[in-house]
């Protein structure tokens, strides 16, 4: 008892450790993982919400008490002694790579605003010109550096090196710009009325796609933009096409109430009244006005031609395909003969304007084509030596050139259905005028035909009947697709002061049109104000 000292006045003295709870003692001993432990072959994982240390070789998870450099080294040398030296170098290299990656991320995060803007500009031009993404770092950046060194010096060239334009960066920039443009378009469509134009297209790999364009009002402008291009995975039925459009509108929050019209071609899958796209759309939006594309109708109207003219067209295309496989030899012949062109154009049914251009080029190079065929295959040159065939070829070149001009006049961002109807009506009147001129023996409206008649000295009466017949059939075909009566309903748009107030207009518009026609108009002539 003498060896033990009791506290004075009977107080009980407790050690500090006795006052700590068990959780506090555990927290005091808890160690944290350090990146330097990767040198010993240990990585950090999370188990039950706690950070633990795991050996990357054997997968053993060590206790927190073993989280000391000496114990980690001892585990690795004891368990994996043969791999100790090699692995230590490997882990050191990995740690160095991680450090370098952090530096790269830090550098990218600190990219100057001008360099970032230049990166987007380069990506924009690459996408606009349909160039490969690697052109940014393989072509554009080296060229910029050379130009900067030559014009501004080495110091200025160093600034261009900060522009991030690798292939992956360019790809990401283009995707971001595309998403931003689509976001702006969707925001505009949510607050305005719009019409959609749809068409099916097949790419080079024979995969079908549904393409949609949209026309809408923005502030005081009438704009037209590309909406989407979606692959058609099913059978391209009306329900499949409707699902593609409906899913797009639901994803982006567009309302069918804002869509006031849809324009398509005349395919059954599009315009079918029972199972087509039209039937499915009208179930959810019966107010939508459905129209058949006027450009497509014009192309259908001019397809039917006389059998003899069709034979001339087909034989001309065969001649082009024959020369196509020998294009280099034909180019040499054209250069030697001093021709204006060095080759023919090739026809494809997908491009509606190609027929007129192909026939015009054949007629312009008729002498070179004849000489080329006489050397290779005299039998094929007999057609070009036939005056009737050559005259009909010249007429086809002229009439298809005029049809091409009509087709181009129907295209454009600011072209409306009212303007298109007027231009088609004007073309129908021109056909009637050309037919009367042919009856009188006048062909000045067809310049290629005049040259062919003068060259071959062919009789006008022998081709006059077939030309008149074709002009008449063209006039009737256009009248079938574009009836004359339907055009009068739009007179109030072009001539609001002279057009009759039709009952087809809403009552409110009829009243406004009457007020407009009866309102006096004043014109200032010099210092006088005259009433019309």
Coordinates of C-alpha atoms in Angstrom, one line a residue:
X1 CA 0.0 0.0 0.0
X2 CA 2.9 2.4 0.6
X3 CA 3.8 2.1 -3.1
X4 CA 0.5 3.6 -4.2
X5 CA -0.3 7.2 -3.9
X6 CA -3.9 8.1 -3.5
X7 CA -5.2 11.5 -4.6
X8 CA -5.7 14.1 -2.0
X9 CA -9.1 14.6 -0.4
X10 CA -10.4 11.4 -1.9
X11 CA -10.7 12.7 -5.5
X12 CA -10.5 10.2 -8.3
X13 CA -8.0 11.2 -11.1
X14 CA -8.8 9.8 -14.5
X15 CA -6.4 9.7 -17.4
X16 CA -7.1 11.7 -20.5
X17 CA -7.4 8.5 -22.6
X18 CA -10.2 7.3 -20.2
X19 CA -12.3 10.4 -21.0
X20 CA -12.2 9.8 -24.8
X21 CA -14.9 7.7 -26.5
X22 CA -14.0 4.8 -28.7
X23 CA -15.0 6.6 -31.9
X24 CA -12.7 9.5 -31.0
X25 CA -9.8 7.1 -30.4
X26 CA -10.6 5.4 -33.8
X27 CA -10.7 8.8 -35.6
X28 CA -7.3 9.7 -34.1
X29 CA -5.7 6.6 -35.6
X30 CA -7.4 6.9 -39.1
X31 CA -4.9 7.6 -41.9
X32 CA -5.7 9.0 -45.4
X33 CA -4.5 7.8 -48.7
X34 CA -1.7 9.7 -50.4
X35 CA -0.9 9.7 -54.1
X36 CA 2.7 8.7 -53.3
X37 CA 1.5 5.3 -52.1
X38 CA 1.1 4.4 -55.8
X39 CA 4.9 4.0 -55.8
X40 CA 4.4 1.0 -53.6
X41 CA 1.7 -0.5 -55.8
X42 CA -1.4 0.5 -53.8
X43 CA -4.4 2.3 -55.0
X44 CA -7.5 3.8 -53.1
X45 CA -11.0 2.2 -53.2
X46 CA -14.1 3.0 -51.2
X47 CA -15.6 0.2 -49.1
X48 CA -18.8 0.9 -47.1
X49 CA -18.2 4.6 -47.4
X50 CA -14.6 4.5 -46.1
X51 CA -11.4 4.9 -48.1
X52 CA -9.3 1.7 -48.0
X53 CA -6.0 0.8 -49.6
X54 CA -5.8 -2.1 -52.1
X55 CA -2.8 -3.8 -53.7
X56 CA -3.0 -3.6 -57.4
X57 CA -1.2 -6.9 -57.9
X58 CA -3.0 -9.4 -55.5
X59 CA -6.1 -7.3 -54.8
X60 CA -5.7 -7.5 -51.0
X61 CA -7.4 -4.7 -49.0
X62 CA -5.3 -3.6 -46.1
X63 CA -6.5 -2.3 -42.8
X64 CA -6.2 1.4 -42.0
X65 CA -3.5 0.6 -39.5
X66 CA -1.3 -0.7 -42.3
X67 CA -1.5 2.6 -44.2
X68 CA 2.2 3.4 -43.5
X69 CA 4.9 3.6 -46.1
X70 CA 7.1 1.1 -44.3
X71 CA 4.3 -1.4 -44.0
X72 CA 3.2 -0.9 -47.6
X73 CA 6.8 -1.5 -48.8
X74 CA 7.1 -4.5 -46.6
X75 CA 3.9 -6.1 -48.0
X76 CA 5.0 -5.5 -51.5
X77 CA 8.5 -6.9 -51.1
X78 CA 7.4 -9.8 -49.0
X79 CA 4.4 -10.9 -51.2
X80 CA 5.7 -9.8 -54.6
X81 CA 9.4 -9.7 -54.2
X82 CA 10.2 -10.7 -57.8
X83 CA 8.1 -7.9 -59.2
X84 CA 9.1 -5.3 -56.7
X85 CA 11.8 -3.4 -58.7
X86 CA 9.9 -3.5 -62.1
X87 CA 6.6 -2.7 -60.6
X88 CA 8.0 0.2 -58.6
X89 CA 9.2 1.8 -61.8
X90 CA 5.9 1.1 -63.5
X91 CA 3.9 2.8 -60.7
X92 CA 6.3 5.8 -60.7
X93 CA 5.7 6.2 -64.5
X94 CA 1.9 6.0 -64.0
X95 CA 2.1 8.7 -61.3
X96 CA 4.1 10.9 -63.7
X97 CA 1.5 10.3 -66.5
X98 CA -1.3 11.3 -64.1
X99 CA 0.6 14.5 -63.2
X100 CA 1.1 15.3 -66.8
X101 CA -2.5 14.8 -67.6
X102 CA -3.5 17.2 -64.8
X103 CA -1.1 19.8 -66.3
X104 CA -2.7 19.3 -69.7
X105 CA -6.2 19.7 -68.2
X106 CA -5.0 22.8 -66.4
X107 CA -3.6 24.2 -69.7
X108 CA -6.8 23.6 -71.6
X109 CA -8.8 25.2 -68.8
X110 CA -6.6 28.3 -69.1
X111 CA -7.0 28.6 -72.9
X112 CA -7.3 32.3 -73.8
X113 CA -10.7 33.4 -75.0
X114 CA -9.4 34.5 -78.4
X115 CA -7.8 31.1 -78.9
X116 CA -11.1 29.4 -78.0
X117 CA -13.0 31.6 -80.3
X118 CA -10.5 30.8 -83.1
X119 CA -11.0 27.1 -82.5
X120 CA -14.7 27.4 -83.1
X121 CA -14.1 29.5 -86.3
X122 CA -11.8 26.9 -87.7
X123 CA -14.2 24.1 -86.9
X124 CA -17.0 26.1 -88.6
X125 CA -15.0 26.5 -91.8
X126 CA -14.0 22.8 -91.8
X127 CA -17.7 21.8 -91.5
X128 CA -18.9 24.3 -94.1
X129 CA -16.4 23.1 -96.7
X130 CA -17.0 19.4 -95.8
X131 CA -13.3 18.8 -95.0
X132 CA -11.9 16.0 -92.8
X133 CA -11.5 16.9 -89.1
X134 CA -7.7 16.2 -89.2
X135 CA -7.2 19.1 -91.5
X136 CA -7.3 21.4 -88.5
X137 CA -4.0 20.2 -87.0
X138 CA -2.5 18.7 -90.2
X139 CA -3.1 21.6 -92.6
X140 CA -4.6 24.7 -91.1
X141 CA -2.5 25.0 -88.0
X142 CA 0.9 24.5 -89.8
X143 CA -0.1 27.0 -92.4
X144 CA -1.0 29.5 -89.7
X145 CA 2.3 29.0 -88.0
X146 CA 4.3 29.5 -91.2
X147 CA 2.3 32.6 -92.1
X148 CA 2.7 34.1 -88.6
X149 CA 6.5 33.5 -88.6
X150 CA 6.8 35.0 -92.0
X151 CA 4.6 38.1 -91.5
X152 CA 4.7 38.7 -87.7
X153 CA 7.7 36.8 -86.3
X154 CA 8.2 33.9 -84.0
X155 CA 6.6 35.6 -81.0
X156 CA 3.3 35.9 -82.8
X157 CA 3.5 32.3 -84.0
X158 CA 3.6 31.1 -80.4
X159 CA 0.2 32.5 -79.8
X160 CA -1.3 30.4 -82.6
X161 CA 0.0 27.2 -80.9
X162 CA -2.5 27.8 -78.1
X163 CA -5.5 27.2 -80.5
X164 CA -7.0 23.8 -79.8
X165 CA -7.9 22.3 -83.2
X166 CA -7.2 18.6 -83.0
X167 CA -9.5 16.2 -84.8
X168 CA -11.4 15.3 -81.7
X169 CA -11.7 19.0 -80.7
X170 CA -13.0 20.0 -84.1
X171 CA -15.6 17.1 -83.9
X172 CA -16.7 18.4 -80.5
X173 CA -16.8 22.0 -81.6
X174 CA -19.0 21.1 -84.6
X175 CA -21.4 19.1 -82.4
X176 CA -21.7 21.9 -80.0
X177 CA -22.4 24.5 -82.7
X178 CA -25.0 22.1 -84.2
X179 CA -26.7 21.7 -80.9
X180 CA -26.7 25.4 -80.3
X181 CA -28.2 26.1 -83.8
X182 CA -30.9 23.5 -83.2
X183 CA -31.7 25.0 -79.8
X184 CA -32.1 28.4 -81.2
X185 CA -34.4 27.0 -84.0
X186 CA -36.5 25.1 -81.5
X187 CA -36.9 28.1 -79.3
X188 CA -38.2 30.1 -82.2
X189 CA -40.6 27.4 -83.3
X190 CA -42.1 27.2 -79.8
X191 CA -43.3 30.8 -80.0
X192 CA -44.5 31.0 -83.7
X193 CA -46.5 29.2 -86.3
X194 CA -44.6 27.0 -88.8
X195 CA -45.0 24.7 -91.8
X196 CA -43.0 21.6 -92.5
X197 CA -41.7 20.1 -95.7
X198 CA -40.9 16.4 -95.7
X199 CA -39.1 14.1 -98.1
X200 CA -37.6 10.6 -98.2
X201 CA -34.0 10.3 -99.4
X202 CA -31.6 7.4 -99.9
X203 CA -27.9 7.8 -99.2
X204 CA -25.0 6.1 -101.0
X205 CA -25.3 3.1 -98.7
X206 CA -29.0 2.6 -99.7
X207 CA -30.2 3.7 -96.2
X208 CA -33.5 5.6 -96.2
X209 CA -33.8 8.9 -94.3
X210 CA -36.6 11.3 -93.5
X211 CA -35.6 14.9 -94.1
X212 CA -37.6 17.8 -92.8
X213 CA -37.4 21.5 -93.5
X214 CA -39.3 24.2 -91.7
X215 CA -40.6 27.6 -92.7
X216 CA -41.6 30.0 -89.9
X217 CA -42.1 33.7 -89.1
X218 CA -39.4 35.3 -86.9
X219 CA -40.0 39.0 -86.0
X220 CA -40.7 40.5 -89.5
X221 CA -38.9 37.9 -91.6
X222 CA -40.1 34.6 -93.2
X223 CA -37.3 32.1 -92.6
X224 CA -36.6 28.6 -93.8
X225 CA -34.2 26.2 -92.0
X226 CA -33.2 22.6 -91.9
X227 CA -35.1 20.8 -89.1
X228 CA -33.8 17.3 -88.9
X229 CA -32.6 14.2 -90.8
X230 CA -33.6 10.9 -89.2
X231 CA -33.0 7.3 -90.4
X232 CA -36.0 5.3 -91.3
X233 CA -35.5 2.0 -89.5
X234 CA -38.8 0.3 -90.3
X235 CA -40.6 -0.2 -93.6
X236 CA -41.1 3.5 -94.3
X237 CA -44.9 3.2 -93.8
X238 CA -47.1 6.1 -92.8
X239 CA -47.1 5.1 -89.2
X240 CA -43.3 4.7 -89.1
X241 CA -42.8 8.2 -90.6
X242 CA -45.4 9.7 -88.1
X243 CA -43.6 8.1 -85.2
X244 CA -40.3 9.8 -86.3
X245 CA -41.9 13.2 -86.5
X246 CA -44.0 12.8 -83.4
X247 CA -41.1 11.7 -81.3
X248 CA -39.0 14.6 -82.4
X249 CA -41.7 17.1 -81.5
X250 CA -42.3 15.5 -78.1
X251 CA -38.6 15.4 -77.2
X252 CA -38.1 19.1 -78.1
X253 CA -41.4 20.3 -76.7
X254 CA -43.0 21.4 -80.0
X255 CA -46.8 21.5 -80.3
X256 CA -48.9 20.2 -83.1
X257 CA -51.1 23.2 -82.7
X258 CA -48.3 25.5 -84.0
X259 CA -47.9 23.4 -87.2
X260 CA -50.3 24.9 -89.7
X261 CA -49.2 23.0 -92.8
X262 CA -47.2 20.0 -94.2
X263 CA -45.8 19.7 -97.7
X264 CA -44.8 16.3 -99.2
X265 CA -44.5 14.5 -102.5
X266 CA -47.3 12.4 -103.8
X267 CA -46.1 9.0 -102.6
X268 CA -48.8 6.7 -101.0
X269 CA -46.8 6.4 -97.7
X270 CA -47.0 10.2 -97.5
X271 CA -50.4 11.1 -98.8
X272 CA -52.4 7.9 -98.1
X273 CA -55.9 8.8 -96.8
X274 CA -56.2 5.6 -94.6
X275 CA -52.7 4.4 -93.6
X276 CA -50.4 7.1 -94.9
X277 CA -48.6 9.8 -93.0
X278 CA -51.4 12.3 -93.8
X279 CA -54.0 10.1 -92.1
X280 CA -51.9 9.7 -89.0
X281 CA -51.1 13.4 -88.7
X282 CA -54.7 14.5 -89.2
X283 CA -55.8 12.3 -86.3
X284 CA -53.8 14.5 -83.8
X285 CA -53.9 17.8 -85.8
X286 CA -57.0 18.0 -88.0
X287 CA -56.4 21.7 -88.7
X288 CA -53.2 21.1 -90.7
X289 CA -53.3 22.0 -94.4
X290 CA -51.8 19.3 -96.5
X291 CA -50.2 20.2 -99.9
X292 CA -48.4 18.4 -102.7
X293 CA -45.0 19.9 -103.4
X294 CA -45.3 22.2 -106.4
X295 CA -41.7 21.5 -107.6
X296 CA -42.4 17.8 -107.5
X297 CA -45.7 18.3 -109.4
X298 CA -43.9 20.3 -112.1
X299 CA -41.3 17.5 -112.5
X300 CA -44.0 14.9 -112.8
X301 CA -45.9 17.0 -115.4
X302 CA -42.9 17.2 -117.8
X303 CA -41.9 13.5 -117.7
X304 CA -44.4 12.3 -120.4
X305 CA -43.0 12.9 -123.9
X306 CA -43.7 11.4 -127.3
X307 CA -42.3 8.0 -128.1
X308 CA -40.0 9.2 -130.8
X309 CA -38.6 12.0 -128.6
X310 CA -38.1 9.5 -125.8
X311 CA -36.1 7.3 -128.2
X312 CA -33.9 10.3 -129.0
X313 CA -33.4 11.0 -125.3
X314 CA -32.5 7.4 -124.4
X315 CA -30.1 7.0 -127.4
X316 CA -28.4 10.2 -126.4
X317 CA -27.9 8.9 -122.8
X318 CA -26.5 5.7 -124.2
X319 CA -23.9 7.6 -126.2
X320 CA -22.9 9.5 -123.1
X321 CA -22.5 6.3 -121.1
X322 CA -20.4 4.8 -124.0
X323 CA -18.1 7.8 -123.9
X324 CA -18.0 7.9 -120.1
X325 CA -15.7 4.9 -120.0
X326 CA -13.3 6.6 -122.4
X327 CA -13.5 10.1 -121.0
X328 CA -9.8 10.7 -121.1
X329 CA -9.4 9.9 -124.8
X330 CA -12.5 12.1 -125.5
X331 CA -10.9 15.0 -123.6
X332 CA -7.8 14.7 -125.7
X333 CA -9.8 14.8 -128.9
X334 CA -11.8 17.9 -127.7
X335 CA -8.5 19.7 -126.9
X336 CA -7.1 18.9 -130.3
X337 CA -10.3 20.1 -132.1
X338 CA -10.4 23.3 -130.0
X339 CA -13.8 22.5 -128.5
X340 CA -15.3 24.8 -125.9
X341 CA -15.7 21.9 -123.4
X342 CA -13.4 19.0 -122.7
X343 CA -16.1 16.4 -121.7
X344 CA -19.7 15.4 -121.6
X345 CA -22.1 15.7 -118.6
X346 CA -23.6 12.5 -117.2
X347 CA -27.3 11.9 -116.6
X348 CA -28.9 10.7 -113.4
X349 CA -32.7 10.3 -112.7
X350 CA -32.3 11.7 -109.2
X351 CA -31.3 15.1 -110.5
X352 CA -34.2 16.6 -112.4
X353 CA -32.2 19.3 -114.1
X354 CA -29.6 16.9 -115.6
X355 CA -31.5 16.0 -118.7
X356 CA -31.4 19.5 -120.2
X357 CA -27.8 20.0 -119.3
X358 CA -26.8 16.7 -120.8
X359 CA -28.6 17.2 -124.1
X360 CA -27.3 20.8 -124.4
X361 CA -23.7 19.6 -123.9
X362 CA -24.1 16.8 -126.5
X363 CA -25.4 19.2 -129.1
X364 CA -22.6 21.7 -128.4
X365 CA -20.0 18.9 -128.9
X366 CA -21.9 17.1 -131.7
X367 CA -18.9 17.3 -134.1
X368 CA -16.4 16.0 -131.6
X369 CA -18.8 13.2 -130.5
X370 CA -19.3 12.2 -134.1
X371 CA -15.6 12.1 -134.9
X372 CA -14.9 10.2 -131.7
X373 CA -17.5 7.5 -132.5
X374 CA -16.4 7.2 -136.1
X375 CA -12.9 6.2 -134.8
X376 CA -14.1 3.7 -132.2
X377 CA -17.6 2.4 -133.2
X378 CA -18.9 3.7 -136.6
X379 CA -22.3 2.1 -136.0
X380 CA -23.0 4.4 -133.0
X381 CA -22.2 7.4 -135.1
X382 CA -25.0 6.9 -137.5
X383 CA -27.5 8.7 -135.3
X384 CA -25.4 11.9 -135.3
X385 CA -25.2 11.6 -139.1
X386 CA -29.1 11.4 -139.2
X387 CA -30.4 14.9 -139.7
X388 CA -33.9 14.2 -138.2
X389 CA -32.3 12.7 -135.1
X390 CA -30.0 15.7 -134.7
X391 CA -32.9 18.2 -135.2
X392 CA -35.0 16.5 -132.5
X393 CA -32.0 16.4 -130.2
X394 CA -31.7 20.1 -130.6
X395 CA -35.4 20.7 -129.8
X396 CA -35.1 18.5 -126.7
X397 CA -32.1 20.5 -125.6
X398 CA -34.0 23.8 -126.0
X399 CA -37.3 22.7 -124.3
X400 CA -35.5 21.0 -121.4
X401 CA -33.4 24.1 -120.9
X402 CA -36.6 26.2 -120.6
X403 CA -38.1 23.6 -118.2
X404 CA -34.9 23.8 -116.1
X405 CA -35.3 27.6 -115.9
X406 CA -38.9 27.1 -114.7
X407 CA -37.8 24.6 -112.1
X408 CA -35.1 27.0 -110.8
X409 CA -37.6 29.9 -110.6
X410 CA -39.8 27.8 -108.3
X411 CA -37.0 27.4 -105.8
X412 CA -35.7 29.9 -103.2
X413 CA -36.1 30.9 -99.6
X414 CA -38.5 33.7 -100.3
X415 CA -40.7 32.0 -102.9
X416 CA -44.3 31.5 -101.9
X417 CA -47.1 29.3 -103.4
X418 CA -48.7 32.5 -104.9
X419 CA -45.5 33.3 -106.8
X420 CA -45.1 29.7 -108.0
X421 CA -48.7 29.6 -109.3
X422 CA -48.1 32.8 -111.2
X423 CA -44.9 31.6 -112.8
X424 CA -46.4 28.2 -113.8
X425 CA -49.4 30.1 -115.3
X426 CA -47.0 32.3 -117.3
X427 CA -45.1 29.2 -118.5
X428 CA -48.4 27.6 -119.7
X429 CA -49.1 30.7 -121.7
X430 CA -45.6 30.6 -123.2
X431 CA -46.2 27.0 -124.3
X432 CA -49.3 28.1 -126.1
X433 CA -47.4 31.0 -127.7
X434 CA -44.5 28.7 -128.9
X435 CA -47.0 26.3 -130.4
X436 CA -48.6 29.1 -132.5
X437 CA -45.2 30.2 -133.6
X438 CA -44.3 26.7 -134.7
X439 CA -47.5 26.6 -136.7
X440 CA -46.4 29.7 -138.5
X441 CA -42.9 28.2 -139.2
X442 CA -41.1 30.3 -136.7
X443 CA -38.4 28.7 -134.4
X444 CA -36.5 31.7 -133.1
X445 CA -37.5 30.8 -129.5
X446 CA -35.4 27.5 -129.9
X447 CA -31.8 28.6 -130.7
X448 CA -30.3 25.1 -130.8
X449 CA -33.1 24.0 -133.2
X450 CA -32.4 26.9 -135.5
X451 CA -28.7 26.0 -135.6
X452 CA -29.6 22.3 -136.4
X453 CA -32.0 23.3 -139.1
X454 CA -29.4 25.6 -140.8
X455 CA -26.7 22.9 -140.5
X456 CA -28.7 20.0 -141.8
X457 CA -31.0 21.9 -144.1
X458 CA -33.8 19.8 -142.9
X459 CA -37.4 20.6 -143.8
X460 CA -39.4 22.4 -141.1
X461 CA -42.7 20.7 -141.9
X462 CA -41.3 17.2 -141.1
X463 CA -40.6 18.1 -137.4
X464 CA -43.2 20.8 -137.0
X465 CA -46.0 18.3 -136.1
X466 CA -44.1 16.4 -133.5
X467 CA -43.0 19.6 -131.9
X468 CA -46.5 21.0 -131.8
X469 CA -47.8 17.7 -130.4
X470 CA -45.2 17.8 -127.6
X471 CA -45.9 21.4 -126.7
X472 CA -49.6 20.7 -126.5
X473 CA -49.1 17.6 -124.3
X474 CA -46.9 19.7 -122.0
X475 CA -49.6 22.3 -121.7
X476 CA -52.2 19.7 -120.9
X477 CA -50.0 18.0 -118.4
X478 CA -49.3 21.2 -116.5
X479 CA -53.0 22.1 -116.6
X480 CA -53.7 18.7 -115.0
X481 CA -51.4 19.3 -112.1
X482 CA -52.0 23.0 -111.8
X483 CA -55.7 23.8 -112.7
X484 CA -56.4 27.3 -114.0
X485 CA -59.3 27.8 -111.7
X486 CA -57.3 27.4 -108.5
X487 CA -55.1 30.4 -109.4
X488 CA -58.0 32.9 -109.3
X489 CA -58.5 32.4 -105.6
X490 CA -55.2 34.2 -105.0
X491 CA -55.9 37.3 -107.0
X492 CA -56.6 39.3 -103.9
X493 CA -53.0 38.9 -102.8
X494 CA -51.5 40.4 -106.0
X495 CA -54.3 42.8 -107.0
X496 CA -56.1 43.7 -103.8
X497 CA -57.7 46.8 -105.3
X498 CA -59.1 45.0 -108.4
X499 CA -59.8 41.5 -107.3
X500 CA -63.3 40.4 -106.5
X501 CA -64.2 39.8 -102.9
X502 CA -64.6 36.0 -102.9
X503 CA -66.6 33.9 -100.5
X504 CA -63.7 31.5 -100.0
X505 CA -62.1 34.1 -97.7
X506 CA -63.0 34.5 -94.0
X507 CA -65.6 37.1 -93.3
X508 CA -63.1 39.3 -91.4
X509 CA -60.8 39.3 -94.4
X510 CA -63.6 40.1 -96.8
X511 CA -64.5 43.1 -94.7
X512 CA -60.9 44.3 -94.6
X513 CA -60.6 43.8 -98.4
X514 CA -63.8 45.9 -99.0
X515 CA -62.4 48.7 -96.8
X516 CA -59.1 48.6 -98.7
X517 CA -60.8 48.8 -102.1
X518 CA -63.1 51.7 -101.1
X519 CA -60.5 53.7 -99.2
X520 CA -59.3 56.7 -101.2
X521 CA -55.7 56.8 -102.3
X522 CA -53.7 60.0 -102.5
X523 CA -50.7 60.6 -104.7
X524 CA -48.4 63.6 -104.5
X525 CA -47.5 65.1 -107.9
X526 CA -45.1 67.9 -107.3
X527 CA -46.7 70.3 -104.8
X528 CA -50.2 68.9 -105.5
X529 CA -51.9 66.1 -103.7
X530 CA -54.2 64.2 -106.1
X531 CA -56.8 61.6 -105.2
X532 CA -57.0 58.4 -107.2

